[in-house]
Amino acid sequence: MARASDTRQRIQAVARDLFRRHGVQKTSLQAIAAELGITKPALYYHFASREELVRSIVLPLIEDGEAFLLRQEKLAEVDQRALLEGYFDFHFEHRDLIVLVLTELTTLSELGLIEIVLNWRQRLAELLFPPTPTLAQSARAVVALGGLQDCTIQFPHVPREELREVAVDAAYAALTQ
């Protein structure tokens, strides 16, 4: 018999796939249970609601993003290029989940993710341009960070290292113009 954590992971994997194909709002817990070949009550044993299931899927993105920021904030001095490289790596690693997040902004807004991302962007701008960025610096940070994120999604068939070099160079140029 499968362990509870294995079943939770299977549920999350199937839900991610169905959410990606049909959207969060159009994917019922019944559809997820049917795809897995389990009953809806069995699914409820692991996740009390669709919101809880979505939150569990998005949680690694939130935790990894926060961990990245905390590591940067602990540095005595931030190297802009190194920060951009790490930010690219974070987004590249999570790009499938980020696509889901971007296609389900209403649902994810209800989970508070938009506020989290805006808070991250502000903290990153303050790291890139301490102590308090001007409007021009903040705008350059938004362009650089948003552009890096977009590159990981826009060019899915470009090898990671090639894309990383080009995207980080462009983001760094946006910061230092």
PDB file of N, CA and C in Angstrom, residues 98-158:
ATOM      1  N   ILE A  98       5.598  28.502 -12.215  1.00  0.00           N
ATOM      2  CA  ILE A  98       5.384  29.928 -12.456  1.00  0.00           C
ATOM      3  C   ILE A  98       4.383  30.132 -13.591  1.00  0.00           C
ATOM      4  N   VAL A  99       4.441  29.303 -14.624  1.00  0.00           N
ATOM      5  CA  VAL A  99       3.447  29.386 -15.700  1.00  0.00           C
ATOM      6  C   VAL A  99       2.053  29.146 -15.136  1.00  0.00           C
ATOM      7  N   LEU A 100       1.916  28.162 -14.268  1.00  0.00           N
ATOM      8  CA  LEU A 100       0.628  27.912 -13.626  1.00  0.00           C
ATOM      9  C   LEU A 100       0.182  29.142 -12.834  1.00  0.00           C
ATOM     10  N   VAL A 101       1.090  29.720 -12.078  1.00  0.00           N
ATOM     11  CA  VAL A 101       0.785  30.896 -11.277  1.00  0.00           C
ATOM     12  C   VAL A 101       0.307  32.044 -12.176  1.00  0.00           C
ATOM     13  N   LEU A 102       0.993  32.262 -13.283  1.00  0.00           N
ATOM     14  CA  LEU A 102       0.650  33.372 -14.166  1.00  0.00           C
ATOM     15  C   LEU A 102      -0.684  33.160 -14.878  1.00  0.00           C
ATOM     16  N   THR A 103      -1.058  31.916 -15.128  1.00  0.00           N
ATOM     17  CA  THR A 103      -2.330  31.653 -15.798  1.00  0.00           C
ATOM     18  C   THR A 103      -3.495  31.622 -14.833  1.00  0.00           C
ATOM     19  N   GLU A 104      -3.220  31.622 -13.546  1.00  0.00           N
ATOM     20  CA  GLU A 104      -4.271  31.540 -12.538  1.00  0.00           C
ATOM     21  C   GLU A 104      -4.157  32.675 -11.523  1.00  0.00           C
ATOM     22  N   LEU A 105      -3.957  33.885 -12.012  1.00  0.00           N
ATOM     23  CA  LEU A 105      -3.728  35.014 -11.106  1.00  0.00           C
ATOM     24  C   LEU A 105      -4.883  35.251 -10.145  1.00  0.00           C
ATOM     25  N   THR A 106      -6.122  35.075 -10.588  1.00  0.00           N
ATOM     26  CA  THR A 106      -7.254  35.306  -9.689  1.00  0.00           C
ATOM     27  C   THR A 106      -7.221  34.339  -8.526  1.00  0.00           C
ATOM     28  N   THR A 107      -7.063  33.061  -8.840  1.00  0.00           N
ATOM     29  CA  THR A 107      -7.010  32.037  -7.794  1.00  0.00           C
ATOM     30  C   THR A 107      -5.825  32.282  -6.871  1.00  0.00           C
ATOM     31  N   LEU A 108      -4.698  32.592  -7.461  1.00  0.00           N
ATOM     32  CA  LEU A 108      -3.498  32.753  -6.658  1.00  0.00           C
ATOM     33  C   LEU A 108      -3.484  34.072  -5.895  1.00  0.00           C
ATOM     34  N   SER A 109      -4.208  35.043  -6.380  1.00  0.00           N
ATOM     35  CA  SER A 109      -4.383  36.277  -5.620  1.00  0.00           C
ATOM     36  C   SER A 109      -5.105  35.977  -4.312  1.00  0.00           C
ATOM     37  N   GLU A 110      -6.090  35.093  -4.387  1.00  0.00           N
ATOM     38  CA  GLU A 110      -6.831  34.700  -3.192  1.00  0.00           C
ATOM     39  C   GLU A 110      -5.923  34.009  -2.173  1.00  0.00           C
ATOM     40  N   LEU A 111      -4.857  33.397  -2.643  1.00  0.00           N
ATOM     41  CA  LEU A 111      -3.903  32.739  -1.753  1.00  0.00           C
ATOM     42  C   LEU A 111      -2.843  33.702  -1.226  1.00  0.00           C
ATOM     43  N   GLY A 112      -2.878  34.955  -1.656  1.00  0.00           N
ATOM     44  CA  GLY A 112      -1.932  35.952  -1.176  1.00  0.00           C
ATOM     45  C   GLY A 112      -0.601  35.960  -1.907  1.00  0.00           C
ATOM     46  N   LEU A 113      -0.515  35.246  -3.028  1.00  0.00           N
ATOM     47  CA  LEU A 113       0.767  35.133  -3.720  1.00  0.00           C
ATOM     48  C   LEU A 113       1.198  36.438  -4.378  1.00  0.00           C
ATOM     49  N   ILE A 114       0.267  37.215  -4.858  1.00  0.00           N
ATOM     50  CA  ILE A 114       0.629  38.470  -5.514  1.00  0.00           C
ATOM     51  C   ILE A 114       1.324  39.406  -4.527  1.00  0.00           C
ATOM     52  N   GLU A 115       0.797  39.486  -3.314  1.00  0.00           N
ATOM     53  CA  GLU A 115       1.422  40.329  -2.294  1.00  0.00           C
ATOM     54  C   GLU A 115       2.819  39.827  -1.954  1.00  0.00           C
ATOM     55  N   ILE A 116       2.984  38.517  -1.911  1.00  0.00           N
ATOM     56  CA  ILE A 116       4.295  37.940  -1.613  1.00  0.00           C
ATOM     57  C   ILE A 116       5.295  38.333  -2.692  1.00  0.00           C
ATOM     58  N   VAL A 117       4.903  38.194  -3.955  1.00  0.00           N
ATOM     59  CA  VAL A 117       5.811  38.510  -5.065  1.00  0.00           C
ATOM     60  C   VAL A 117       6.148  40.000  -5.080  1.00  0.00           C
ATOM     61  N   LEU A 118       5.157  40.851  -4.845  1.00  0.00           N
ATOM     62  CA  LEU A 118       5.444  42.294  -4.798  1.00  0.00           C
ATOM     63  C   LEU A 118       6.400  42.634  -3.654  1.00  0.00           C
ATOM     64  N   ASN A 119       6.223  41.968  -2.519  1.00  0.00           N
ATOM     65  CA  ASN A 119       7.140  42.156  -1.394  1.00  0.00           C
ATOM     66  C   ASN A 119       8.540  41.697  -1.763  1.00  0.00           C
ATOM     67  N   TRP A 120       8.662  40.561  -2.461  1.00  0.00           N
ATOM     68  CA  TRP A 120       9.974  40.077  -2.899  1.00  0.00           C
ATOM     69  C   TRP A 120      10.644  41.089  -3.810  1.00  0.00           C
ATOM     70  N   ARG A 121       9.878  41.618  -4.763  1.00  0.00           N
ATOM     71  CA  ARG A 121      10.452  42.578  -5.713  1.00  0.00           C
ATOM     72  C   ARG A 121      10.974  43.817  -4.985  1.00  0.00           C
ATOM     73  N   GLN A 122      10.235  44.294  -3.991  1.00  0.00           N
ATOM     74  CA  GLN A 122      10.684  45.459  -3.221  1.00  0.00           C
ATOM     75  C   GLN A 122      11.968  45.145  -2.462  1.00  0.00           C
ATOM     76  N   ARG A 123      11.996  43.985  -1.822  1.00  0.00           N
ATOM     77  CA  ARG A 123      13.199  43.587  -1.073  1.00  0.00           C
ATOM     78  C   ARG A 123      14.392  43.428  -2.006  1.00  0.00           C
ATOM     79  N   LEU A 124      14.160  42.867  -3.180  1.00  0.00           N
ATOM     80  CA  LEU A 124      15.242  42.698  -4.146  1.00  0.00           C
ATOM     81  C   LEU A 124      15.746  44.048  -4.645  1.00  0.00           C
ATOM     82  N   ALA A 125      14.842  44.972  -4.919  1.00  0.00           N
ATOM     83  CA  ALA A 125      15.255  46.315  -5.353  1.00  0.00           C
ATOM     84  C   ALA A 125      16.124  46.970  -4.287  1.00  0.00           C
ATOM     85  N   GLU A 126      15.761  46.779  -3.023  1.00  0.00           N
ATOM     86  CA  GLU A 126      16.555  47.347  -1.929  1.00  0.00           C
ATOM     87  C   GLU A 126      17.921  46.683  -1.815  1.00  0.00           C
ATOM     88  N   LEU A 127      18.010  45.417  -2.197  1.00  0.00           N
ATOM     89  CA  LEU A 127      19.307  44.744  -2.211  1.00  0.00           C
ATOM     90  C   LEU A 127      20.155  45.220  -3.386  1.00  0.00           C
ATOM     91  N   LEU A 128      19.513  45.439  -4.521  1.00  0.00           N
ATOM     92  CA  LEU A 128      20.241  45.857  -5.715  1.00  0.00           C
ATOM     93  C   LEU A 128      20.698  47.308  -5.632  1.00  0.00           C
ATOM     94  N   PHE A 129      19.936  48.146  -4.936  1.00  0.00           N
ATOM     95  CA  PHE A 129      20.234  49.568  -4.820  1.00  0.00           C
ATOM     96  C   PHE A 129      20.039  50.036  -3.378  1.00  0.00           C
ATOM     97  N   PRO A 130      20.943  49.629  -2.470  1.00  0.00           N
ATOM     98  CA  PRO A 130      20.778  50.048  -1.079  1.00  0.00           C
ATOM     99  C   PRO A 130      21.135  51.522  -0.919  1.00  0.00           C
ATOM    100  N   PRO A 131      20.711  52.185   0.129  1.00  0.00           N
ATOM    101  CA  PRO A 131      19.797  51.692   1.148  1.00  0.00           C
ATOM    102  C   PRO A 131      18.340  51.823   0.715  1.00  0.00           C
ATOM    103  N   THR A 132      18.012  52.896  -0.034  1.00  0.00           N
ATOM    104  CA  THR A 132      16.643  53.078  -0.507  1.00  0.00           C
ATOM    105  C   THR A 132      16.698  53.442  -1.982  1.00  0.00           C
ATOM    106  N   PRO A 133      16.183  52.571  -2.850  1.00  0.00           N
ATOM    107  CA  PRO A 133      16.262  52.856  -4.284  1.00  0.00           C
ATOM    108  C   PRO A 133      15.394  54.044  -4.683  1.00  0.00           C
ATOM    109  N   THR A 134      15.888  54.807  -5.645  1.00  0.00           N
ATOM    110  CA  THR A 134      15.086  55.882  -6.233  1.00  0.00           C
ATOM    111  C   THR A 134      14.032  55.237  -7.129  1.00  0.00           C
ATOM    112  N   LEU A 135      13.111  56.049  -7.634  1.00  0.00           N
ATOM    113  CA  LEU A 135      12.105  55.531  -8.557  1.00  0.00           C
ATOM    114  C   LEU A 135      12.770  54.949  -9.806  1.00  0.00           C
ATOM    115  N   ALA A 136      13.775  55.641 -10.319  1.00  0.00           N
ATOM    116  CA  ALA A 136      14.472  55.153 -11.517  1.00  0.00           C
ATOM    117  C   ALA A 136      15.159  53.819 -11.234  1.00  0.00           C
ATOM    118  N   GLN A 137      15.812  53.694 -10.089  1.00  0.00           N
ATOM    119  CA  GLN A 137      16.459  52.432  -9.730  1.00  0.00           C
ATOM    120  C   GLN A 137      15.426  51.326  -9.531  1.00  0.00           C
ATOM    121  N   SER A 138      14.335  51.645  -8.873  1.00  0.00           N
ATOM    122  CA  SER A 138      13.275  50.650  -8.668  1.00  0.00           C
ATOM    123  C   SER A 138      12.706  50.190 -10.003  1.00  0.00           C
ATOM    124  N   ALA A 139      12.523  51.106 -10.932  1.00  0.00           N
ATOM    125  CA  ALA A 139      12.002  50.743 -12.253  1.00  0.00           C
ATOM    126  C   ALA A 139      12.991  49.847 -12.987  1.00  0.00           C
ATOM    127  N   ARG A 140      14.280  50.164 -12.904  1.00  0.00           N
ATOM    128  CA  ARG A 140      15.290  49.306 -13.541  1.00  0.00           C
ATOM    129  C   ARG A 140      15.304  47.922 -12.911  1.00  0.00           C
ATOM    130  N   ALA A 141      15.137  47.850 -11.594  1.00  0.00           N
ATOM    131  CA  ALA A 141      15.079  46.550 -10.918  1.00  0.00           C
ATOM    132  C   ALA A 141      13.865  45.749 -11.381  1.00  0.00           C
ATOM    133  N   VAL A 142      12.717  46.404 -11.500  1.00  0.00           N
ATOM    134  CA  VAL A 142      11.506  45.711 -11.962  1.00  0.00           C
ATOM    135  C   VAL A 142      11.707  45.170 -13.376  1.00  0.00           C
ATOM    136  N   VAL A 143      12.281  45.989 -14.255  1.00  0.00           N
ATOM    137  CA  VAL A 143      12.530  45.552 -15.631  1.00  0.00           C
ATOM    138  C   VAL A 143      13.513  44.383 -15.644  1.00  0.00           C
ATOM    139  N   ALA A 144      14.578  44.486 -14.888  1.00  0.00           N
ATOM    140  CA  ALA A 144      15.593  43.428 -14.855  1.00  0.00           C
ATOM    141  C   ALA A 144      15.016  42.130 -14.291  1.00  0.00           C
ATOM    142  N   LEU A 145      14.349  42.222 -13.160  1.00  0.00           N
ATOM    143  CA  LEU A 145      13.829  41.016 -12.505  1.00  0.00           C
ATOM    144  C   LEU A 145      12.669  40.415 -13.289  1.00  0.00           C
ATOM    145  N   GLY A 146      11.760  41.259 -13.751  1.00  0.00           N
ATOM    146  CA  GLY A 146      10.644  40.761 -14.549  1.00  0.00           C
ATOM    147  C   GLY A 146      11.115  40.155 -15.858  1.00  0.00           C
ATOM    148  N   GLY A 147      12.096  40.793 -16.459  1.00  0.00           N
ATOM    149  CA  GLY A 147      12.654  40.267 -17.707  1.00  0.00           C
ATOM    150  C   GLY A 147      13.319  38.906 -17.518  1.00  0.00           C
ATOM    151  N   LEU A 148      14.043  38.764 -16.422  1.00  0.00           N
ATOM    152  CA  LEU A 148      14.667  37.462 -16.142  1.00  0.00           C
ATOM    153  C   LEU A 148      13.602  36.377 -15.990  1.00  0.00           C
ATOM    154  N   GLN A 149      12.578  36.683 -15.211  1.00  0.00           N
ATOM    155  CA  GLN A 149      11.495  35.717 -15.018  1.00  0.00           C
ATOM    156  C   GLN A 149      10.862  35.375 -16.359  1.00  0.00           C
ATOM    157  N   ASP A 150      10.561  36.387 -17.156  1.00  0.00           N
ATOM    158  CA  ASP A 150       9.912  36.156 -18.442  1.00  0.00           C
ATOM    159  C   ASP A 150      10.785  35.321 -19.376  1.00  0.00           C
ATOM    160  N   CYS A 151      12.082  35.543 -19.349  1.00  0.00           N
ATOM    161  CA  CYS A 151      12.980  34.764 -20.220  1.00  0.00           C
ATOM    162  C   CYS A 151      12.918  33.272 -19.912  1.00  0.00           C
ATOM    163  N   THR A 152      12.769  32.920 -18.644  1.00  0.00           N
ATOM    164  CA  THR A 152      12.717  31.486 -18.306  1.00  0.00           C
ATOM    165  C   THR A 152      11.462  30.834 -18.855  1.00  0.00           C
ATOM    166  N   ILE A 153      10.430  31.626 -19.112  1.00  0.00           N
ATOM    167  CA  ILE A 153       9.174  31.101 -19.646  1.00  0.00           C
ATOM    168  C   ILE A 153       9.119  31.237 -21.164  1.00  0.00           C
ATOM    169  N   GLN A 154       9.571  32.365 -21.669  1.00  0.00           N
ATOM    170  CA  GLN A 154       9.456  32.696 -23.088  1.00  0.00           C
ATOM    171  C   GLN A 154      10.311  31.808 -23.987  1.00  0.00           C
ATOM    172  N   PHE A 155      11.418  31.304 -23.472  1.00  0.00           N
ATOM    173  CA  PHE A 155      12.358  30.547 -24.301  1.00  0.00           C
ATOM    174  C   PHE A 155      12.582  29.141 -23.730  1.00  0.00           C
ATOM    175  N   PRO A 156      11.542  28.306 -23.696  1.00  0.00           N
ATOM    176  CA  PRO A 156      11.660  27.002 -23.032  1.00  0.00           C
ATOM    177  C   PRO A 156      12.595  26.013 -23.732  1.00  0.00           C
ATOM    178  N   HIS A 157      12.883  26.245 -25.021  1.00  0.00           N
ATOM    179  CA  HIS A 157      13.711  25.280 -25.744  1.00  0.00           C
ATOM    180  C   HIS A 157      15.182  25.681 -25.829  1.00  0.00           C
ATOM    181  N   VAL A 158      15.511  26.838 -25.252  1.00  0.00           N
ATOM    182  CA  VAL A 158      16.908  27.284 -25.249  1.00  0.00           C
ATOM    183  C   VAL A 158      17.606  26.602 -24.075  1.00  0.00           C
TER     184      VAL A 158
END
